[in-house]
mmCIF file of C-alpha atoms and ligand atoms in Angstrom:
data_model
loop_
_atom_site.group_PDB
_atom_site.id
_atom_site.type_symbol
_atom_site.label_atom_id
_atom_site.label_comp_id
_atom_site.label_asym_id
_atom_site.label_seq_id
_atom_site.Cartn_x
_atom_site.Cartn_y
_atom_site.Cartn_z
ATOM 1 C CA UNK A 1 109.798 29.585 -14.193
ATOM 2 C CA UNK A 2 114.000 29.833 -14.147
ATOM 3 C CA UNK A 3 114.551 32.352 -11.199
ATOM 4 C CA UNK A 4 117.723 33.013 -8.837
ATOM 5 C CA UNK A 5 116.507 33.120 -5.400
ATOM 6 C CA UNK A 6 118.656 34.651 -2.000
ATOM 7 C CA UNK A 7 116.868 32.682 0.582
ATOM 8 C CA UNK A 8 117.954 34.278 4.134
ATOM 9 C CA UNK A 9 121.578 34.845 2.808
ATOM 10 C CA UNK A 10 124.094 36.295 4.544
ATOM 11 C CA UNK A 11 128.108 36.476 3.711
ATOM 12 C CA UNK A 12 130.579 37.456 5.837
ATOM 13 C CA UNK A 13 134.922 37.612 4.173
ATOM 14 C CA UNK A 14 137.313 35.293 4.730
ATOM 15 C CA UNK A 15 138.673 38.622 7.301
ATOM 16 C CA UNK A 16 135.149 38.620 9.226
ATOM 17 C CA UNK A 17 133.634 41.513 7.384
ATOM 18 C CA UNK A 18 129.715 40.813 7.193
ATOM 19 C CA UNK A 19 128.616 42.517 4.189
ATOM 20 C CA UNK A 20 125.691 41.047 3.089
ATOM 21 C CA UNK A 21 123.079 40.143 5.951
ATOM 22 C CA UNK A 22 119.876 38.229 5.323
ATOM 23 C CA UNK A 23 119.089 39.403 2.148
ATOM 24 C CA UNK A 24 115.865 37.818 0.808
ATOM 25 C CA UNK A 25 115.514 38.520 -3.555
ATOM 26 C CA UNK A 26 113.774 36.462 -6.404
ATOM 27 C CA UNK A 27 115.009 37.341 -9.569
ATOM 28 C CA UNK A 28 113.250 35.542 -12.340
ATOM 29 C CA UNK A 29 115.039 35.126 -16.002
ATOM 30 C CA UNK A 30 112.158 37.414 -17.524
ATOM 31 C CA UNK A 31 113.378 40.381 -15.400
ATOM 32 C CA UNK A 32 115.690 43.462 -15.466
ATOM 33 C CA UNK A 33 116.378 44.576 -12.352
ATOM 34 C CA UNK A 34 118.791 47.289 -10.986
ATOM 35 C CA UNK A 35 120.368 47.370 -7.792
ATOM 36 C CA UNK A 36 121.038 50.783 -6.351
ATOM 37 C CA UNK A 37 122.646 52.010 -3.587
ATOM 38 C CA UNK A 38 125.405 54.178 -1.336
ATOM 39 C CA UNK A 39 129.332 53.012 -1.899
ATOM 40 C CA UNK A 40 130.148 49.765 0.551
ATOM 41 C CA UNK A 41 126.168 49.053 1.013
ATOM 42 C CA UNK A 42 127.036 45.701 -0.299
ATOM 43 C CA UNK A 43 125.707 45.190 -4.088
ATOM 44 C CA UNK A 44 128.732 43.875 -5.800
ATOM 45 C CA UNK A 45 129.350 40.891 -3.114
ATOM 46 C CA UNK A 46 125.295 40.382 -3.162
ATOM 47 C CA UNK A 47 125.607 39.853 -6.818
ATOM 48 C CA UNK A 48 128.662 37.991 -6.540
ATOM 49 C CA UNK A 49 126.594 35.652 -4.491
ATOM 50 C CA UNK A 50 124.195 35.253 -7.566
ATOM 51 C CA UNK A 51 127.200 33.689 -9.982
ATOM 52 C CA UNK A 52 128.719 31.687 -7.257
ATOM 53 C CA UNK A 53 132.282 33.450 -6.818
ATOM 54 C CA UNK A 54 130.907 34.180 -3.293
ATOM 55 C CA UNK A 55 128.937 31.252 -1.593
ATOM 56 C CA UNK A 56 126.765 32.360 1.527
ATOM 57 C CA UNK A 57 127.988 31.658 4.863
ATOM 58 C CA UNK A 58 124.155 31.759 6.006
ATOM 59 C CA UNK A 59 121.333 30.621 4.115
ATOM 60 C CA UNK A 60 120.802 29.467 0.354
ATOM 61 C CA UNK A 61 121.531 30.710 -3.131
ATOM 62 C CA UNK A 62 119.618 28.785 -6.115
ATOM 63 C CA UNK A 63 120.215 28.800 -9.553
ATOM 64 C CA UNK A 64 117.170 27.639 -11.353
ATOM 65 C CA UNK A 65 116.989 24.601 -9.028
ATOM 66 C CA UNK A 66 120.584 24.690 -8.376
ATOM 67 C CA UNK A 67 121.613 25.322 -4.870
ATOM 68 C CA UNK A 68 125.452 27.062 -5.643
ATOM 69 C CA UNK A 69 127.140 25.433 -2.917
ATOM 70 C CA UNK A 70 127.073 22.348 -4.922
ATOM 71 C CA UNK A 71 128.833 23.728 -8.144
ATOM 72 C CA UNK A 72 131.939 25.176 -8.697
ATOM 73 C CA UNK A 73 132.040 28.640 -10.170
ATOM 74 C CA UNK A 74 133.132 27.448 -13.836
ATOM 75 C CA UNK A 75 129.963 25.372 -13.925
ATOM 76 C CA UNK A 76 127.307 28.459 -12.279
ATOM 77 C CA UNK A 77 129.432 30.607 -14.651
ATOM 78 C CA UNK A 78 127.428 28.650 -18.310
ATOM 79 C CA UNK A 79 123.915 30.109 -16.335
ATOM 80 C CA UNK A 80 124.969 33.142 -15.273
ATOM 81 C CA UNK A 81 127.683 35.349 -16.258
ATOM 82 C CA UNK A 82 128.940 38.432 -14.257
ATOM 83 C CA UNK A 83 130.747 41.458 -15.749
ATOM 84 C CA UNK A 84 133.276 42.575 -13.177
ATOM 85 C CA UNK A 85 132.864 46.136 -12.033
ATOM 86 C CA UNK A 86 136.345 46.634 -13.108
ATOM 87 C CA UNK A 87 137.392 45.473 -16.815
ATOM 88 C CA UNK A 88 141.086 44.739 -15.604
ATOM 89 C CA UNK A 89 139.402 42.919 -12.874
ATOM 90 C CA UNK A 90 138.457 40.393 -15.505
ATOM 91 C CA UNK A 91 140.939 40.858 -18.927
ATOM 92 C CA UNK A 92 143.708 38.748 -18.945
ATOM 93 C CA UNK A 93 144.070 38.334 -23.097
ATOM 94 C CA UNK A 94 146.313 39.723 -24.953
ATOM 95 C CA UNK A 95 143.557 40.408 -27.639
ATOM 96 C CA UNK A 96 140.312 41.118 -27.555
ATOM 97 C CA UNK A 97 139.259 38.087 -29.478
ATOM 98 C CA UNK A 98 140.778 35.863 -27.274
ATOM 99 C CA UNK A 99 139.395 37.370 -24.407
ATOM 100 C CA UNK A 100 135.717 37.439 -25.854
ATOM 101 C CA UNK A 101 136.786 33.794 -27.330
ATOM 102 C CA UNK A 102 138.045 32.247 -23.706
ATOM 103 C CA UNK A 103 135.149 31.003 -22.363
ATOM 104 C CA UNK A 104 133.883 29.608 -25.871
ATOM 105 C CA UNK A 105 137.296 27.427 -26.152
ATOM 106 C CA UNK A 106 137.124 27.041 -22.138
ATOM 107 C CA UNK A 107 133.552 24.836 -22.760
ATOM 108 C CA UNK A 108 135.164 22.906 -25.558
ATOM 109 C CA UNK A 109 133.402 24.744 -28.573
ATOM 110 C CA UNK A 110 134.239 23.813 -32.147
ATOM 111 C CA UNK A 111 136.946 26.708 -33.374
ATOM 112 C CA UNK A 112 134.113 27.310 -36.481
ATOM 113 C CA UNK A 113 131.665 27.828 -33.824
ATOM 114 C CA UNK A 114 133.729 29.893 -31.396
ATOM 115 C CA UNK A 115 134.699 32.606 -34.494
ATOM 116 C CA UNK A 116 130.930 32.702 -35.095
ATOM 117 C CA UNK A 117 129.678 33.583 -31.490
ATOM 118 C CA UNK A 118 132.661 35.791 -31.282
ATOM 119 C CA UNK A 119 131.408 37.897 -34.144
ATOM 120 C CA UNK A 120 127.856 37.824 -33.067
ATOM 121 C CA UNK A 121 128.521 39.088 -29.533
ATOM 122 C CA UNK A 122 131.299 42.089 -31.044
ATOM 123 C CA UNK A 123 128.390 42.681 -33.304
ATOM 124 C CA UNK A 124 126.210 43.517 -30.485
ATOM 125 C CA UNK A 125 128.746 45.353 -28.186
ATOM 126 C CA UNK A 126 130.084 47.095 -31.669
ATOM 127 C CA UNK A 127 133.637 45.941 -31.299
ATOM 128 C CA UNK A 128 134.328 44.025 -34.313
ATOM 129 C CA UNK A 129 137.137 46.768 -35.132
ATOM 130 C CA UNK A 130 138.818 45.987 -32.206
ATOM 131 C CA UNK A 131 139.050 42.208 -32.109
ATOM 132 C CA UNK A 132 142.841 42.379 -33.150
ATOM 133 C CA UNK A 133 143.810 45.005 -30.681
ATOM 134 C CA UNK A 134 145.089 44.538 -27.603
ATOM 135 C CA UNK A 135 142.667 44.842 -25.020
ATOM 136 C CA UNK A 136 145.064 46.727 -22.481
ATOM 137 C CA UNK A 137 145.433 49.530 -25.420
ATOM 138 C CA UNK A 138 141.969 50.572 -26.036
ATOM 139 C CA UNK A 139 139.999 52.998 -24.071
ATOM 140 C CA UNK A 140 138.439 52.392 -20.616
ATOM 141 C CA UNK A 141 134.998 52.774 -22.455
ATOM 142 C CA UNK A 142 135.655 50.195 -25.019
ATOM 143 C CA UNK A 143 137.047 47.758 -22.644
ATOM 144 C CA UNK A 144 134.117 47.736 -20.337
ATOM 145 C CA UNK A 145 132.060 46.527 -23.734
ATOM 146 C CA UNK A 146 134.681 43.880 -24.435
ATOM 147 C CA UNK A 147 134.025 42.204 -21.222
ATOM 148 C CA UNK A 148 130.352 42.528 -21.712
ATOM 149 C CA UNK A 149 130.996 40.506 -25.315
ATOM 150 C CA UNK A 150 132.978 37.969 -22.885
ATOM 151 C CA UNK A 151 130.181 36.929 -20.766
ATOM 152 C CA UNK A 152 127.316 37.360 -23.451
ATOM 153 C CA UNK A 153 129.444 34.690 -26.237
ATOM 154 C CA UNK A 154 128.349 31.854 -24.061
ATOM 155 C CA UNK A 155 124.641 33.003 -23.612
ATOM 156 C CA UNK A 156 123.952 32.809 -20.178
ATOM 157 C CA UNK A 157 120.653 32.425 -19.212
ATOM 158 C CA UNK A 158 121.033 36.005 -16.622
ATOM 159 C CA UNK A 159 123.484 38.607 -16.986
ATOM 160 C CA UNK A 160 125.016 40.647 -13.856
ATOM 161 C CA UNK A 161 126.323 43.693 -15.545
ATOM 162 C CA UNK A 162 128.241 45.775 -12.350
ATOM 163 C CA UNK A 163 128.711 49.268 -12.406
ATOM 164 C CA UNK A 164 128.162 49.371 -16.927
ATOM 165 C CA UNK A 165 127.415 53.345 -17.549
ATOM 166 C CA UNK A 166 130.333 53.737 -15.486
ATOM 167 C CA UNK A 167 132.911 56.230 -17.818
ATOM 168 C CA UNK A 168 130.705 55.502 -20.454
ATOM 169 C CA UNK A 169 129.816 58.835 -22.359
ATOM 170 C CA UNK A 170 126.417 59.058 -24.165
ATOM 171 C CA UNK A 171 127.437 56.832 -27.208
ATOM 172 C CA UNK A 172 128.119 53.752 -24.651
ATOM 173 C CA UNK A 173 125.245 55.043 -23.161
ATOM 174 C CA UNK A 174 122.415 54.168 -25.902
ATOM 175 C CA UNK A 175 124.820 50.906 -26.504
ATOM 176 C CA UNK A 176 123.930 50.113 -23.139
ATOM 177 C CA UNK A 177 119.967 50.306 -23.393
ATOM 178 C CA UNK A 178 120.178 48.450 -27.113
ATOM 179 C CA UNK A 179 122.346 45.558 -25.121
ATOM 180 C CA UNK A 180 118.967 45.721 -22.600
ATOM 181 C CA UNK A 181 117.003 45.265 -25.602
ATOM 182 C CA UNK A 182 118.226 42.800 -27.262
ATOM 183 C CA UNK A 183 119.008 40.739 -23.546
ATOM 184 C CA UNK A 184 114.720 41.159 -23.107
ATOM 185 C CA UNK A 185 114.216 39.579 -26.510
ATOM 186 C CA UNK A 186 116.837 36.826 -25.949
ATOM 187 C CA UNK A 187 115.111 36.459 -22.651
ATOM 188 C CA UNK A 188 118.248 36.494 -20.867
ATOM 189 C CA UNK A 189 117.581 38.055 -17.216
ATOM 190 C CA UNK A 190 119.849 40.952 -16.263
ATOM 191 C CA UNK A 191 120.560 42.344 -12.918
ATOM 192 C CA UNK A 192 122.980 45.879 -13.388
ATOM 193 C CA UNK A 193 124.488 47.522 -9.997
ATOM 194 C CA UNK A 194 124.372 51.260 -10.998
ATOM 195 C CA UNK A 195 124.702 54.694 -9.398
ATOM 196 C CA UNK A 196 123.199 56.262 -12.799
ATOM 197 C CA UNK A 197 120.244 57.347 -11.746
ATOM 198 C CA UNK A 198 118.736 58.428 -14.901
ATOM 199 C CA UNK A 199 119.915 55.100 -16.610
ATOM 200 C CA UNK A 200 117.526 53.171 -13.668
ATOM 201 C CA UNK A 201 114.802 55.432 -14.353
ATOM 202 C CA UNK A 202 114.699 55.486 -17.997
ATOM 203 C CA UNK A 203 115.152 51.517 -18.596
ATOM 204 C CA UNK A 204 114.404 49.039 -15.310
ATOM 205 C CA UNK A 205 111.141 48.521 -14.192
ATOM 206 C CA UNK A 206 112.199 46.900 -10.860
ATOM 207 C CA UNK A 207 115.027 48.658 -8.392
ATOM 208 C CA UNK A 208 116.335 47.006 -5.775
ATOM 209 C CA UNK A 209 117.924 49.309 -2.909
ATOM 210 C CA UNK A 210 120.693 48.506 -0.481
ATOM 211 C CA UNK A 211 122.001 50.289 2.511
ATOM 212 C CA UNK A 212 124.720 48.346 5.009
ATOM 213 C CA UNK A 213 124.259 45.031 4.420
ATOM 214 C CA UNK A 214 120.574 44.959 3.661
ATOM 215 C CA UNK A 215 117.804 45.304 1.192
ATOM 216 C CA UNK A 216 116.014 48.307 2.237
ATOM 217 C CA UNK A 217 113.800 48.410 -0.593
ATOM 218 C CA UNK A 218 112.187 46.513 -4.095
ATOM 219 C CA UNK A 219 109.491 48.539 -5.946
ATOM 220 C CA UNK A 220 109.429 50.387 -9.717
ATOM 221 C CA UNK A 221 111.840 53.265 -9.871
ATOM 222 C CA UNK A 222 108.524 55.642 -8.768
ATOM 223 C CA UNK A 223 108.244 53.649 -5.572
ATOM 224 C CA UNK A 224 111.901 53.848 -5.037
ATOM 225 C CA UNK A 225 112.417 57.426 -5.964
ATOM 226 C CA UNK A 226 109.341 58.648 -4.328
ATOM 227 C CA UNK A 227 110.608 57.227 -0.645
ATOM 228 C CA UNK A 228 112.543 60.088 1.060
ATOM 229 C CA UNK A 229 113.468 57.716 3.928
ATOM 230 C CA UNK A 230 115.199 54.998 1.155
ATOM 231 C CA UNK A 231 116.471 57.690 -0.625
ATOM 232 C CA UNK A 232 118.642 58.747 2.141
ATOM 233 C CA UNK A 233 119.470 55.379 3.738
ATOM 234 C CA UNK A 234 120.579 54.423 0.886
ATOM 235 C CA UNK A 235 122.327 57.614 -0.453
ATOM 236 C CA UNK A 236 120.971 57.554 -3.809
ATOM 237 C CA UNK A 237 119.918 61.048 -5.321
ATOM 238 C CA UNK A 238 117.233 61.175 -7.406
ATOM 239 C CA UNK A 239 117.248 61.544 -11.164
ATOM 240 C CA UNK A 240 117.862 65.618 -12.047
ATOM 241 C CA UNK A 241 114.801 66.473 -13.295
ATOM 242 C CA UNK A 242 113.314 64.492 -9.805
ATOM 243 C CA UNK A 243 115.402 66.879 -8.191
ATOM 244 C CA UNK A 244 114.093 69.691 -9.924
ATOM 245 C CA UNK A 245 110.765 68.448 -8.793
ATOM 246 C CA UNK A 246 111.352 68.050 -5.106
ATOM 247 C CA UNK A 247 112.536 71.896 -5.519
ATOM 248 C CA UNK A 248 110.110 73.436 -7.242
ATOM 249 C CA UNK A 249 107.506 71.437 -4.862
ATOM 250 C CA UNK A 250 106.034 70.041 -7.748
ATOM 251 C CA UNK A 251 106.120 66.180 -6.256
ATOM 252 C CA UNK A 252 108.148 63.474 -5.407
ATOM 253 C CA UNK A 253 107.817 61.210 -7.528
ATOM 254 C CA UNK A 254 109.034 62.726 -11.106
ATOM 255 C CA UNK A 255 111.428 61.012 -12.933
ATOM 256 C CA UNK A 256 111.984 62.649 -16.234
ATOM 257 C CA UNK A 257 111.925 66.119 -18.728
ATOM 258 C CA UNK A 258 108.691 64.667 -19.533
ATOM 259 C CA UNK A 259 106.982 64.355 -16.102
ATOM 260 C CA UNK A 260 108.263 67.544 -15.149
ATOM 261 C CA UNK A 261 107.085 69.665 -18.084
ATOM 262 C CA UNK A 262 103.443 67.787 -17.924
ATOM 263 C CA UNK A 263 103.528 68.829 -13.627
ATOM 264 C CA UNK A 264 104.745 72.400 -14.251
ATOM 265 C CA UNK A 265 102.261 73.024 -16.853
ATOM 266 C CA UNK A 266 99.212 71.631 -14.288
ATOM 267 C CA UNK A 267 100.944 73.506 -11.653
ATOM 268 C CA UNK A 268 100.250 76.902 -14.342
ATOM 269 C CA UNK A 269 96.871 75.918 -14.922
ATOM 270 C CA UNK A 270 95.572 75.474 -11.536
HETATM 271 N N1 ATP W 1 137.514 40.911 -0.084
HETATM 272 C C1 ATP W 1 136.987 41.622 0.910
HETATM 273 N N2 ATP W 1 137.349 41.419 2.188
HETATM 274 C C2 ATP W 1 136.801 42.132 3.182
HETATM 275 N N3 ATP W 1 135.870 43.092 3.020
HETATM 276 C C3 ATP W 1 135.468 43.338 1.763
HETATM 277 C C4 ATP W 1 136.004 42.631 0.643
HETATM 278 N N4 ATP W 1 135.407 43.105 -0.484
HETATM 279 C C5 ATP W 1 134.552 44.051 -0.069
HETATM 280 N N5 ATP W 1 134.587 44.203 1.256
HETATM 281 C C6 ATP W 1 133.796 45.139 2.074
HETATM 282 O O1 ATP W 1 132.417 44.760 2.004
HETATM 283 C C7 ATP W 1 131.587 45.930 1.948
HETATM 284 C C8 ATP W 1 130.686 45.817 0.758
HETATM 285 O O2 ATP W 1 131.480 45.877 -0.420
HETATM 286 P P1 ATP W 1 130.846 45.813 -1.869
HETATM 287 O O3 ATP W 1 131.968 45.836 -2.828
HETATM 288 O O4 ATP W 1 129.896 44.676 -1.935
HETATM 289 O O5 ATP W 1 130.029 47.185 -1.901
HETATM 290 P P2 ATP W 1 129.291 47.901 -3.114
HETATM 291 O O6 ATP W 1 127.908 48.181 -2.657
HETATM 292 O O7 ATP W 1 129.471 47.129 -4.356
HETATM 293 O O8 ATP W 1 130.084 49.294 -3.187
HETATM 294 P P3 ATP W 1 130.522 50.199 -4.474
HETATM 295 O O9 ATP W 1 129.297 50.982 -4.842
HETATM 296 O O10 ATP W 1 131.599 51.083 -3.911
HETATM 297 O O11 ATP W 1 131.011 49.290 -5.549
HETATM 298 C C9 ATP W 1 132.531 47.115 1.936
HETATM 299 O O12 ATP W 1 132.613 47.643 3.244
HETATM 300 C C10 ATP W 1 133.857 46.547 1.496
HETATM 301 O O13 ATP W 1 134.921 47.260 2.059
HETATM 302 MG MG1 MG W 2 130.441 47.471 -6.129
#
């Protein structure tokens, strides 16, 4: 089975900043899995550490059967393929097909069969009406999908989507959980850094929490959510209507409209 595996790994920046310590996570290319937690807790350089643009100062990061401190991160980048938290973190075209068709030229692809995997991934993101434009003149929202289309043109074989529902408004949104779709029937494995609570409940079976420098936490989103203690290391809140719950004392545990309405109405009838 293809997996990425953080075996003891630990990273510390170039300024002596540990940020990641000892984190131990198997991540297999059938999965979704989010990774929740507060601001600084250390997601985006964990993540990093799954692509190769960081490589651990302790322990070992393996790709499939690739140990990443013997590839450079143009070569980890054909496996897996991270979506910066911030678009103009990764943009650097000056339009959006270029940018989605970089990485296609980049590996040497025939120009017939870049245009066609260009079109396939705008397809998917719903872009194709913006391939002309430049990518610095289009909304936040639409940008963030652009370099989604960037990393999924090569098909990867795991996707690291950081921070996605961020700005997006319900449209981008349900684009979102259709990209999740479709990424579960292409069998490409996702891992997607989120503070949307409600997204992680509604769509990820798995949850990873952080809290400084560790993983505090891996269970489904009921484990997760139902753990006052890793709620509030962590700093996550839970989704609204788990809020509501809590309140109303009707469990801890509820994640949706759904689970609420079916524990209010036992509530009434006992
Ligand atoms: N290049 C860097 N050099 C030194 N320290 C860094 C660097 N990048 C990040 N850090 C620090 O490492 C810690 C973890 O940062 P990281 O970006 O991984 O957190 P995060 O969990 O993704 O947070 P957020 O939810 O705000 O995106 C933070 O304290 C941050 O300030
Ligand atoms: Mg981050």
């Amino acid at each position: 089975m293809k997996q990425i595996i953080l075996d003891h790994v630990s990273f510390r920046y170039p300024n002596g900043f540990l940020a990641n310590e000892d984190l131990n996570l198997t991540v297999s290319q059938e999965e979704q899995v989010a990774i929740v937690g507060q601001n600084g807790a250390g997601k985006t350089t964990a993540v990093k550490l799954m692509n190769g643009l960081n490589k651990p100062t302790e322990g070992t990061v393996f790709i499939n059967d690739m140990d990443t401190k013997n590839y450079t991160t143009a070569q980890i980048a054909k496996f897996v393929g991270y979506v910066f938290q911030n678009p103009d973190d990764q943009i650097f075209n000056q339009t959006v097909y270029d940018e989605i068709a970089y990485m296609p030229k980049y590996y040497k692809y025939t120009e017939k069969e870049t245009k066609r995997r260009v079109d396939e991934a705008a397809d998917v993101m719903q872009i194709r009406e913006y391939l002309k434009s430049n990518p610095y003149e289009i909304p936040y929202t639409i940008r963030k999908l652009v370099t989604i289309a960037a990393i999924l043109v090569v098909r990867p074989e795991y996707i690291i989507l950081d921070e996605p529902t961020a700005g997006q408004d319900l449209r981008g949104i349900r684009l979102l959980e259709e990209l999740l779709s479709y990424l579960r029937e292409q069998k490409i494995g996702v891992v997607t850094i989120t503070h949307d609570m409600e997204f992680v409940a509604d769509n990820f079976r798995r949850v990873v929490a952080m809290a400084n420098k560790h993983i505090i936490a891996d269970g489904s989103a009921r484990e997760i959510f139902s753990r006052d203690e890793v709620i509030k290391e962590s700093k996550i809140k839970r989704t609204e209507m788990g809020m509501v719950a809590k309140e109303l004392g009707l469990g801890n545990d509820i994640l949706n409209p759904k689970e609420l309405a079916d524990a209010a109405e036992r509530r009434l009838r006992s």
